[in-house]
XYZ file of C-alpha atoms in Angstrom:
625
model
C 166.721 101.417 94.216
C 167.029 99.551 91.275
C 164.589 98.146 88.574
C 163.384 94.874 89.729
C 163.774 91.788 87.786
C 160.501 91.166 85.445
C 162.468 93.498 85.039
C 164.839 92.212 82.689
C 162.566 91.962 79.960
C 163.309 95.393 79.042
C 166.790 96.015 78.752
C 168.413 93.010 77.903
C 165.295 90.710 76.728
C 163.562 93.873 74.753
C 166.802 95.013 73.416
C 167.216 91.516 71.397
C 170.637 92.162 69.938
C 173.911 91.250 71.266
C 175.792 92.859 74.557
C 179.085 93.909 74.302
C 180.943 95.537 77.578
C 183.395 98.482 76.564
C 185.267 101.512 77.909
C 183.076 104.293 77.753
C 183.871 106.551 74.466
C 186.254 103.839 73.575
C 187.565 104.601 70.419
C 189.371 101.643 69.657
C 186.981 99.878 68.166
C 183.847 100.224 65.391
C 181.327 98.120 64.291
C 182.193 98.434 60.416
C 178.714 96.578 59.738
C 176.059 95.047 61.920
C 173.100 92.867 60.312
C 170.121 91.572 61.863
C 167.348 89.011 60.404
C 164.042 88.182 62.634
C 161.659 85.924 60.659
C 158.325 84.499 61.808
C 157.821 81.154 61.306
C 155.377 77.975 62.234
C 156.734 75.921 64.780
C 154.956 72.552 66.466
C 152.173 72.393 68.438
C 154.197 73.499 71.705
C 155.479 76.269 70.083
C 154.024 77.345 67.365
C 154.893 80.816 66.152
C 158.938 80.742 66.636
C 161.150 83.829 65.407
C 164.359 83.115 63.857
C 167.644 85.711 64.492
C 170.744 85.950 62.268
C 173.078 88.021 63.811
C 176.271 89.028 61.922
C 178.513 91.705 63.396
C 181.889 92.595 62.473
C 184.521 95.145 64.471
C 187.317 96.668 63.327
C 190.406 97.897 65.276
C 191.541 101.290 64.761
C 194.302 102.212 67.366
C 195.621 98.862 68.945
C 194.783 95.298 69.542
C 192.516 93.991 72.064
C 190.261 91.970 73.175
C 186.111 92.786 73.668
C 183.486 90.148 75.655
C 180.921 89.106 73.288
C 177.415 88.208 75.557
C 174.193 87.166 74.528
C 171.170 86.594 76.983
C 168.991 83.944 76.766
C 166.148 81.915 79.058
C 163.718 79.076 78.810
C 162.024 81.214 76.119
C 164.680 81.800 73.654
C 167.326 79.483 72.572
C 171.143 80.405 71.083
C 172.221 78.370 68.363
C 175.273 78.166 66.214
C 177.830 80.965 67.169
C 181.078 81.316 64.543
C 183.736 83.486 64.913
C 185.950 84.980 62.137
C 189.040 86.890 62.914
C 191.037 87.968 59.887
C 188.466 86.246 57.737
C 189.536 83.442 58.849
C 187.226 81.211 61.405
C 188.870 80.175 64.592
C 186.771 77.284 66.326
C 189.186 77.350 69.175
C 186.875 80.505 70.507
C 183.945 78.307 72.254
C 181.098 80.328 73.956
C 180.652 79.416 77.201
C 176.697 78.842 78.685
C 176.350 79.613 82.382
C 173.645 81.047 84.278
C 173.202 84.873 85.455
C 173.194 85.168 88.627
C 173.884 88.230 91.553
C 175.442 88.029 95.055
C 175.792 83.944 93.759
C 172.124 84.025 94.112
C 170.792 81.698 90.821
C 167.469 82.627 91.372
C 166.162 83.020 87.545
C 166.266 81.047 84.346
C 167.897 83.675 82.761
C 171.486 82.287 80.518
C 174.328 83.753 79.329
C 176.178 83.237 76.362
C 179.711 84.466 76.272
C 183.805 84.609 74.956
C 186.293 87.010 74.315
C 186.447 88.309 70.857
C 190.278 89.165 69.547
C 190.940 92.020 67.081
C 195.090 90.843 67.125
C 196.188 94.803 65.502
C 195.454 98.122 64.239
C 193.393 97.773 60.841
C 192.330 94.265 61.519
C 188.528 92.764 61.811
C 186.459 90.147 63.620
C 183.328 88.813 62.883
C 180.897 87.194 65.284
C 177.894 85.375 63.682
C 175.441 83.992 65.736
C 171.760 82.524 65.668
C 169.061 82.527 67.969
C 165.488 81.585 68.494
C 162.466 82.907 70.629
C 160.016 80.066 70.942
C 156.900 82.550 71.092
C 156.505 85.920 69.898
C 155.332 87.193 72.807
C 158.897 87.859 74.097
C 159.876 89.257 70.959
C 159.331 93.366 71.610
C 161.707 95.318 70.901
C 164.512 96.217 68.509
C 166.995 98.713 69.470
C 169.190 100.533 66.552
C 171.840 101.789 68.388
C 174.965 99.348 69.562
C 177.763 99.948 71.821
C 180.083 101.037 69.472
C 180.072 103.693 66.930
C 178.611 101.886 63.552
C 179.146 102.668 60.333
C 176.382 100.640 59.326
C 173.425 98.531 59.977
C 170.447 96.639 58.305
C 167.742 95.207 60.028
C 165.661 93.149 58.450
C 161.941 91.733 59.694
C 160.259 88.850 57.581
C 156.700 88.425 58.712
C 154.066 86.316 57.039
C 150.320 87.369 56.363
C 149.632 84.891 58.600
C 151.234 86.674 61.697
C 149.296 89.586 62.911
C 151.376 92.331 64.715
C 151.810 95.941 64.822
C 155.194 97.661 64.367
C 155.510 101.159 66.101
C 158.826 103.254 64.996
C 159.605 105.280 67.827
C 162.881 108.177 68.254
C 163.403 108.260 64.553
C 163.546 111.677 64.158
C 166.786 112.925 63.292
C 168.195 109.067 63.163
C 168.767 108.644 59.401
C 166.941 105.651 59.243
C 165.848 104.489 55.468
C 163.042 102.398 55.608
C 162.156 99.836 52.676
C 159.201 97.737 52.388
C 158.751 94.952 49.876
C 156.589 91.653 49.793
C 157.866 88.558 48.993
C 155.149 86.874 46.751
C 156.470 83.630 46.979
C 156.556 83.026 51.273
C 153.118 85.679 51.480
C 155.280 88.017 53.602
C 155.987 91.460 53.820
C 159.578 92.411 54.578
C 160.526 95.265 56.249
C 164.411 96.572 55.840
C 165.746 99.376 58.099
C 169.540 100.634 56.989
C 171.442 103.609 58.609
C 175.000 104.498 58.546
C 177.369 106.542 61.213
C 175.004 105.664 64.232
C 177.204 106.880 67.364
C 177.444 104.845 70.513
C 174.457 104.213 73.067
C 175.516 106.708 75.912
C 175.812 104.733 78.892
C 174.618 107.346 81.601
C 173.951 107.381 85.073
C 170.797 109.617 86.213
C 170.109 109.130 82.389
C 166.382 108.164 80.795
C 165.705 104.935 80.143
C 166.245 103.783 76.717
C 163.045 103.836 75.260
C 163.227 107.577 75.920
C 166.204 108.026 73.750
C 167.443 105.445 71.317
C 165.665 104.763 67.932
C 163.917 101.520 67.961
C 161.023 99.195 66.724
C 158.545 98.387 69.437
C 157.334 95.184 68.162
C 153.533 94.425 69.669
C 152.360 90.751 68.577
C 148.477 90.486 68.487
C 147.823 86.873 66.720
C 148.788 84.641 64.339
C 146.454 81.751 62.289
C 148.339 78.531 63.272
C 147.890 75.108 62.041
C 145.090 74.473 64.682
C 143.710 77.845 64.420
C 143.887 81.086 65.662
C 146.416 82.152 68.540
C 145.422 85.129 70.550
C 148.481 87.189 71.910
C 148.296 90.524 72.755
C 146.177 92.419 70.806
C 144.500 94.644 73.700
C 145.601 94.673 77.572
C 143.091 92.847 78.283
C 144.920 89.518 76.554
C 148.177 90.960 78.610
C 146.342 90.887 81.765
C 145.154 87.671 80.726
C 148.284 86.205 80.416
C 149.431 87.704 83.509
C 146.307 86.163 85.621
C 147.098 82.960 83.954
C 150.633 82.549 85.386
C 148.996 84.019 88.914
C 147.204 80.846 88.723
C 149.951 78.405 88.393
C 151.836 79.704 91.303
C 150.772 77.776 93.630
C 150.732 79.403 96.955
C 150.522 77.474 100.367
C 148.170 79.801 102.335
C 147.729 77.927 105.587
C 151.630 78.253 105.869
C 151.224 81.800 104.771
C 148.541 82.678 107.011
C 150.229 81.597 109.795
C 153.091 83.822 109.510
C 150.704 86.795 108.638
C 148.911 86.290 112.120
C 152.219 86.200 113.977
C 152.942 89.780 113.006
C 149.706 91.414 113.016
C 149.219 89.578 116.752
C 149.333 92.934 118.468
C 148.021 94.948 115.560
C 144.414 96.420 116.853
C 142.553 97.287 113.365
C 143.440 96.451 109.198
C 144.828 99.261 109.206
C 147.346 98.123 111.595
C 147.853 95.294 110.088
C 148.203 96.621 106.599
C 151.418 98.440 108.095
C 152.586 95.359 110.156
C 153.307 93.434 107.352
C 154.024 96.451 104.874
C 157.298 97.095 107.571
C 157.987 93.152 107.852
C 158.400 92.343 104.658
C 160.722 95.699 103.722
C 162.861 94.625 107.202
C 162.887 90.933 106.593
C 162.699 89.664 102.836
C 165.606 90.901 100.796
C 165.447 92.512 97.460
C 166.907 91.231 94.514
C 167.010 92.080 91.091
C 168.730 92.273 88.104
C 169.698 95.652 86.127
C 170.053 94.243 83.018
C 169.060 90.624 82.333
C 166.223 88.291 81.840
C 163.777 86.239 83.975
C 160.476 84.972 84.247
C 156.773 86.517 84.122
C 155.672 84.084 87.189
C 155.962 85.475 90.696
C 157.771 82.424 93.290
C 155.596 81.203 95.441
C 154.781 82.499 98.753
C 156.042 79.714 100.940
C 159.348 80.015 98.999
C 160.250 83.811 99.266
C 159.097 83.044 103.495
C 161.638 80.444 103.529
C 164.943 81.873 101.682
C 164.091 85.429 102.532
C 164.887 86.822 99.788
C 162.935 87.465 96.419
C 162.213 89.786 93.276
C 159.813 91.890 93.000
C 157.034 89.350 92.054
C 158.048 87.054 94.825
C 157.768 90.031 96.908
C 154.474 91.555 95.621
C 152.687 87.873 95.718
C 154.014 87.238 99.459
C 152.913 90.549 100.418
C 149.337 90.142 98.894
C 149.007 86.331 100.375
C 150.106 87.398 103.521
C 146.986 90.408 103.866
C 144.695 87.873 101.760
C 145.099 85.164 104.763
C 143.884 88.171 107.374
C 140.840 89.258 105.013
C 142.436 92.014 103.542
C 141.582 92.538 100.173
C 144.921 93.438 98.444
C 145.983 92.702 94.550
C 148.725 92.445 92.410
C 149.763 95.220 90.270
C 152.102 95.505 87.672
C 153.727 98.340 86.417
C 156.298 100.097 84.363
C 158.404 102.216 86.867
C 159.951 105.577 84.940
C 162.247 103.933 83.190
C 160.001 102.973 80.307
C 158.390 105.575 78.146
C 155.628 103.403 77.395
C 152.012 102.790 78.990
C 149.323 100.278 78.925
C 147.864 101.754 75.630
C 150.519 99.436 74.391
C 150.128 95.875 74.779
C 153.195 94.473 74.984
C 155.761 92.624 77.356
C 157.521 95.831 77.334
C 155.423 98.091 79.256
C 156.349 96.980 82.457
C 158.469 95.860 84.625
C 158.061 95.859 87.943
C 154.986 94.307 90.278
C 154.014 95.544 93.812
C 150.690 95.078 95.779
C 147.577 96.902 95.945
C 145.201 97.368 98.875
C 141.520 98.732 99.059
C 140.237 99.444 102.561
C 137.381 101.684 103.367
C 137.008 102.822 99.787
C 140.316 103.948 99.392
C 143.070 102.409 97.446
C 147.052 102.246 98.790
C 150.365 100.630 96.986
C 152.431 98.647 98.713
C 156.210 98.415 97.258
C 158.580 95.660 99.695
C 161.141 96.369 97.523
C 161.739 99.676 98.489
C 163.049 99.226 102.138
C 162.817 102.232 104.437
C 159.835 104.348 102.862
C 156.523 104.560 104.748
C 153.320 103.333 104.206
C 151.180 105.574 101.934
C 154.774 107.173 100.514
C 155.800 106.103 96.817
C 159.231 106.562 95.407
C 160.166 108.519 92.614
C 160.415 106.006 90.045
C 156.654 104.877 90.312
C 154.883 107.674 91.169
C 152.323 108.636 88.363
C 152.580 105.568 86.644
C 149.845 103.596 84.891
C 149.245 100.338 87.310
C 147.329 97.504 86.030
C 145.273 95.488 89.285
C 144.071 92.592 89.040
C 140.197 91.608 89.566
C 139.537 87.828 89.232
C 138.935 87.197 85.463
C 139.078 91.258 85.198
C 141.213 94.201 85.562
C 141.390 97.531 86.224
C 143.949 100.505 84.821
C 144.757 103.079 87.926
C 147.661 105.419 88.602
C 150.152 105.596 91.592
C 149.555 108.899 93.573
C 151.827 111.488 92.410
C 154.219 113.364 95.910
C 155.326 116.974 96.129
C 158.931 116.983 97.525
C 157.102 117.859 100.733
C 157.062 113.816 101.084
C 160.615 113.991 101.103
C 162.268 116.323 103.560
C 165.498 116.697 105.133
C 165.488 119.356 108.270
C 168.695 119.634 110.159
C 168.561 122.217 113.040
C 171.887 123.052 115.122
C 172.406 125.252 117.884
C 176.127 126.338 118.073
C 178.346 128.543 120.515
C 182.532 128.988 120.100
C 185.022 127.594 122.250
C 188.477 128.536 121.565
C 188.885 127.106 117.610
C 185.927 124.636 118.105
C 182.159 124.543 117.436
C 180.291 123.670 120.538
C 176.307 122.437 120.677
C 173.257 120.314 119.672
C 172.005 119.123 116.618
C 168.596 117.038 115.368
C 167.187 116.016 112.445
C 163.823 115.143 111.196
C 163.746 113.233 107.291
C 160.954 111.642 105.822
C 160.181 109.479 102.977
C 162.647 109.156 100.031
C 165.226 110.984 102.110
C 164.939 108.438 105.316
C 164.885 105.921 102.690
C 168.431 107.041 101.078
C 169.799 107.838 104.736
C 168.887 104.549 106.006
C 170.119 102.823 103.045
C 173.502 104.472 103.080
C 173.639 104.003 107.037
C 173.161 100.246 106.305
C 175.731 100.241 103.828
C 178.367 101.077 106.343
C 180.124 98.111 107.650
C 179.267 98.680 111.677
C 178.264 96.644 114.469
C 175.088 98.731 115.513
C 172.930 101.277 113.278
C 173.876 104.018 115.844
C 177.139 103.518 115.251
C 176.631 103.391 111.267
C 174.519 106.386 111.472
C 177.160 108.301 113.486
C 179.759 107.634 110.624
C 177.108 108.749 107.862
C 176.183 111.835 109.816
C 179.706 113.015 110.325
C 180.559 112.215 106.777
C 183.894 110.692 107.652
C 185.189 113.919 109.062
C 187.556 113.210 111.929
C 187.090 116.941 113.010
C 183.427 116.731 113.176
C 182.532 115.064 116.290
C 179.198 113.087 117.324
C 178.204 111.955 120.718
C 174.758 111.198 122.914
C 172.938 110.498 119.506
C 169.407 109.532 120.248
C 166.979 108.757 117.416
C 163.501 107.619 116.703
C 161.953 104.033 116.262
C 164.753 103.025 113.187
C 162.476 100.131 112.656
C 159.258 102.426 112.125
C 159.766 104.824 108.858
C 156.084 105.165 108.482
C 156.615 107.938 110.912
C 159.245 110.746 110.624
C 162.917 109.669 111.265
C 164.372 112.093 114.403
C 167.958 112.033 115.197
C 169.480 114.287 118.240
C 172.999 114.301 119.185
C 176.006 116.439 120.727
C 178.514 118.277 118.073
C 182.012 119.014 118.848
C 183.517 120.257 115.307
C 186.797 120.927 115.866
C 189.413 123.589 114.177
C 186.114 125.019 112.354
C 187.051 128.413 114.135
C 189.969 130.164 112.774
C 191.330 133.534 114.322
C 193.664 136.419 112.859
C 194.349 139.768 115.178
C 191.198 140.948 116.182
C 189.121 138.829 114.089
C 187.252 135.830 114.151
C 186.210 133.852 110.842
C 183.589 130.880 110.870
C 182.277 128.337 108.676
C 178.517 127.374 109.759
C 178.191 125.094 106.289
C 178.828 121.484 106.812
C 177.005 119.567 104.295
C 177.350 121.208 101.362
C 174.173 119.591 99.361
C 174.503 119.562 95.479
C 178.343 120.521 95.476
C 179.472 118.433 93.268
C 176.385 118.535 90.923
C 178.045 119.575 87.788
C 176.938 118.296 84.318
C 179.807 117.525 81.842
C 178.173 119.405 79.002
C 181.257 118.288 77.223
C 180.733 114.600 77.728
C 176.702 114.163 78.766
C 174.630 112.754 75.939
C 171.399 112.240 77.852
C 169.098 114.585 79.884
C 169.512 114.408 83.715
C 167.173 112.535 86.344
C 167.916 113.175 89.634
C 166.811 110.508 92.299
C 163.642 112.070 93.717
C 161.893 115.276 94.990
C 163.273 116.972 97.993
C 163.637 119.604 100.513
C 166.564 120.242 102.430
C 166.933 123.044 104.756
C 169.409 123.375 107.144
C 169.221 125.830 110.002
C 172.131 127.150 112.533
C 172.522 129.242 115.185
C 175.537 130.924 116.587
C 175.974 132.397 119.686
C 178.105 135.733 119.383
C 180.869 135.289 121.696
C 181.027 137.818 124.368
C 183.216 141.019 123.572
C 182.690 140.266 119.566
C 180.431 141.976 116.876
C 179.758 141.201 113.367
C 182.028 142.424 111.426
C 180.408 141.243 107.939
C 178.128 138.472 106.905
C 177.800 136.693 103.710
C 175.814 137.887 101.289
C 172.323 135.829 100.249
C 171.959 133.870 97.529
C 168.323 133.127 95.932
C 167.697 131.229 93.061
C 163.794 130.052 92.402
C 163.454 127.971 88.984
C 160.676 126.270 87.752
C 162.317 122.976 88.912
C 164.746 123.550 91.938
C 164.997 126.689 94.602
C 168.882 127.333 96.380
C 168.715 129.468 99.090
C 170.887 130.483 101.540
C 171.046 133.776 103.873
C 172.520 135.110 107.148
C 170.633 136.864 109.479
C 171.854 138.873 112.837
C 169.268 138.132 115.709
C 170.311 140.292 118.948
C 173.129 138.369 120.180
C 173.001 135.118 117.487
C 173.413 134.850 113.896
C 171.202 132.651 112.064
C 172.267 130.754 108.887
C 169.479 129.395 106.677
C 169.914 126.944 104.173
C 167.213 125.619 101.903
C 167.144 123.498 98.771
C 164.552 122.715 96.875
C 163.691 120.019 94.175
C 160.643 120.210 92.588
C 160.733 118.680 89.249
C 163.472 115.761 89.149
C 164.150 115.924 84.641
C 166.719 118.324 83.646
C 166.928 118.537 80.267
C 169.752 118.727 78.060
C 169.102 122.433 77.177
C 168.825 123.273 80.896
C 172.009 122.027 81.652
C 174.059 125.451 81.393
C 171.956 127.368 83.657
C 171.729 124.377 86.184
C 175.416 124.292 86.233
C 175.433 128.501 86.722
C 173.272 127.889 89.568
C 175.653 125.244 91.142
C 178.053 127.193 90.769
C 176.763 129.860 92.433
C 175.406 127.270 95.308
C 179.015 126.105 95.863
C 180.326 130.173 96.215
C 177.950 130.497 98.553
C 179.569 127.660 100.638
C 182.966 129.081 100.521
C 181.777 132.207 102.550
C 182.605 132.800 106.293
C 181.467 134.934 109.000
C 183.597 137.470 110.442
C 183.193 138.647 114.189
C 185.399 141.375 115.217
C 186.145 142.597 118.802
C 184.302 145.588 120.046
């Protein structure tokens, strides 16, 4: 699960130049020269710090023609201006950018914009230009500035133009190893320093899945706006988190909650609950089972949460809308619960930086008896007290009235996160006869769930069958029984019949059998010839699978597998068979501790996969006596 949608800010809003969707390593096309302007200037009394963009970029086709979408995002902060396009060095005002609004699942939920055409390069050696101006209408939105474009560049110049009379801080962060020249001048005449930034031969952004968030990787300016002397005086920005928080407690205030209406929903669900606890849980569970999630990836939206009455009513909201619902709802039964906001892992930055960019995501904070708990409704099947991957650790800002306080999100051991799968087998003829159950908690019932859900079927059961057989029509599930699948606070069980057919195979004398079924991590190679970016799997886990076989009467083991044991710092793989009397018992267990593998790590991860999968291929072989 997904970045929620504050949650724009960063990597569309934060990365403030223009979006171009391409073929990965396309080679087609380069950006023979990409320059940015941002100036600060005085605005009116509405707005009165504005930055001014120039934006010229111009592509070149190498191989053959085509055509590339030009985007640019936009809100009720920012506005686009004047976009020209050259092709041939010729304009062509036939190419009109179109203005719509973003929206997902045809859900127009946000103010963020979209401007957008298709840009032609007509053949091979040919360029197009796209010029294009736009303005942020307070500096607060104005964060970041990202080098690297989606194309290979030969070269780039960023320029910043900022006045004595604006007050900011510029940090320069992943320039090591970037080439980056920097130049800084002052221009007497406007009292401003300049800053230039030029580079040449940047490669591509990587676009990566399981990949660090950008701020990890790509060179940029993280620009942090403190104050500025306007016409009227000063203007206070964000020169400590404590003039962020205020800005976030400010747009709290405007929300404008209906808490009778609220409150009445609240006691509805807790009706049967018997303590806070209880209750804390009741609507923790309601609002994961009944208000929908959703986000944007990569987009813009607003800083102010919906209010409460409206997420109740369309059943669905962001993470805000969530977060403030979820608070109102606990506030109206004397709860005392808070908004939080937070950067999930995807940003490398904390609250020692005061800037929009630092977070991105908001959830809901509750103190009872002395002890604090985070409540996330956007993550939909983990339990109370159980944090997901991408938030655990993390700075969390609270609010407190007109103050604030800084805390972190407990940190979980995969032990939060297991997945135990115990079968009891016996042979009939070329089938595997017997029982099976399962017991998964936290992340893993979470991504189990989720992927039951996904599946198209009338009833969970049904869906959960499917998942569990993992579309094999020879693997056979019936009589599956499970746990409360409404209640993932406690452990998810699942107990069925198996009937896995043809899994048996016989030559003379000799029997040969297959006990593996899942095969966990098999296809968990890194491309070391293609990945650019370290590796992040989803969370901490344990999986161990157990099975027992019955030795069929008038058969002996003829040979077993041999065991395989690898214990790293960061995973453990596992695996062993083990005669018992009459049974043979086949142990599987895998182990992730530490979820970043690192680019230099990537060989001997992929030597232990490998070794992982040869371990699946082997068999048992019975004999007769």
């Amino acid at each position: 699960m997904q970045i929620s949608v504050k949650c724009l800010y960063l990597s569309v809003l934060l990365c403030v130049g223009h979006h171009v969707t391409y073929a990965e390593e396309d080679k087609n096309i380069v950006i023979r020269e990409r320059k940015e302007r941002y100036e600060f200037v005085k605005g009116d009394n509405r707005n009165p710090v504005l930055v001014k963009q120039n934006f010229s970029t111009t592509y070149r086709c190498d191989e053959f023609r085509g055509s590339i979408p030009y985007t640019e995002f936009y809100d009720v902060n920012s506005t686009v201006g004047e976009v020209k396009v050259y092709v041939n060095g010729e304009r062509v005002k036939s190419i009109k950018p179109e203005h719509r609004y973003h929206s997902i699942d045809g859900f127009f939920f946000s103010d963020a914009r979209v401007c957008g055409f298709m840009l032609p390069l007509e053949k091979k050696g040919t360029e197009s230009r796209v010029e294009l101006e736009k303005t942020i209408l307070d500096p607060r939105y104005f964060t970041s500035v990202y080098f690297n474009e989606d194309f290979f560049m030969e070269g780039k110049e960023v320029t910043l133009i900022v006045p004595r009379w604006m007050h900011l801080e510029i940090k320069e962060l992943n320039f090591d190893g970037a080439g980056i020249i920097k130049n800084v001048t002052f221009d007497e005449k406007n009292q401003a320093d300049v800053y230039t930034y030029t580079m040449k031969n940047m490669p591509a952004a990587a676009h990566e899945s399981y990949a660090p968030g950008p701020s990890y990787v790509y060179p940029h300016l993280l620009v942090c706006s403190h104050s500025a002397d306007g016409n009227e005086g000063k203007i206070t920005y964000f020169g400590s988190v404590k003039d962020l928080y205020a800005w976030y407690s400010s747009l709290v205030k405007e929300i404008g909650n209906e808490k009778e209406l609220v409150k009445a929903k609240a006691l509805d669900i807790t009706k049967d609950a018997k303590d806070n606890l209880a209750k804390i849980k009741a609507v923790y569970t309601w609002m994961q089972e009944n208000i929908r999630y959703i986000a944007f990836e990569d987009g813009i939206a607003g800083f102010r949460p919906a209010k409460a009455q409206e997420v109740l009513e369309k059943k669905y909201g962001d993470c805000k809308g969530m977060a403030n619902l979820t608070k109102e709802m606990l506030v109206a039964l004397g709860i005392d619960a808070r908004l939080c906001w937070i950067g999930t892992r995807h940003i490398a930055y904390d609250y020692s930086t005061p800037t929009l960019s630092v977070d991105n995501h908001m959830i809901c904070a509750v103190i009872l008896d002395g002890k604090q708990y985070f409540l996330d409704a956007t993550e939909t099947y983990i339990g109370f007290d159980q944090y997901a991957e991408r938030i655990q650790g993390r700075q969390v800002l609270i609010e407190n009235g007109e103050q604030f306080s800084l805390s972190n999100i407990p940190k979980r051991t995969y032990d939060q996160n297991k997945q135990i799968e115990k079968r009891t087998l016996r042979i009939e003829g070329n089938n595997l006869v017997g029982v099976a159950g399962h017991q998964i908690t936290g992340e893993s019932t979470e991504s189990i769930l989720s992927a039951a859900h996904s599946i198209k079927k009338e009833n969970m059961k049904e869906a959960l069958q499917q998942y569990l057989t993992e579309d094999n029509r020879l693997y056979g599930i019936s009589n599956l029984t499970t746990s409360d699948l409404h209640d993932w606070s406690t452990d998810l069980t699942m107990n069925y019949d198996v009937l896995h057919k043809d899994a048996v195979n016989s030559f003379g004398d000799d029997i040969y059998v297959d006990l593996e079924f899942r095969k966990e991590f098999d296809d968990s190679d890194i491309d070391t010839t293609k990945r650019k970016n370290d590796f992040w799997l989803n969370y901490k886990r344990q999986v161990v699978q157990e099975t027992t076989l019955a030795i069929p009467a008038g058969f002996k083991v003829k040979s077993l597998p041999p065991a395989l044991s690898i214990d790293n710092t960061k995973y453990t793989f596992k695996a062993a068979y083990v005669q018992k009397a009459d049974q043979i018992v086949y142990r599987k267990e895998i182990t992730i501790k530490d979820t970043h593998i690192r680019r230099i790590e990537f060989s001997k991860w992929n030597d232990d996969i490998k070794q992982l999968k040869q371990a699946y291929l082997e068999q048992i072989t019975l004999t007769k006596k």
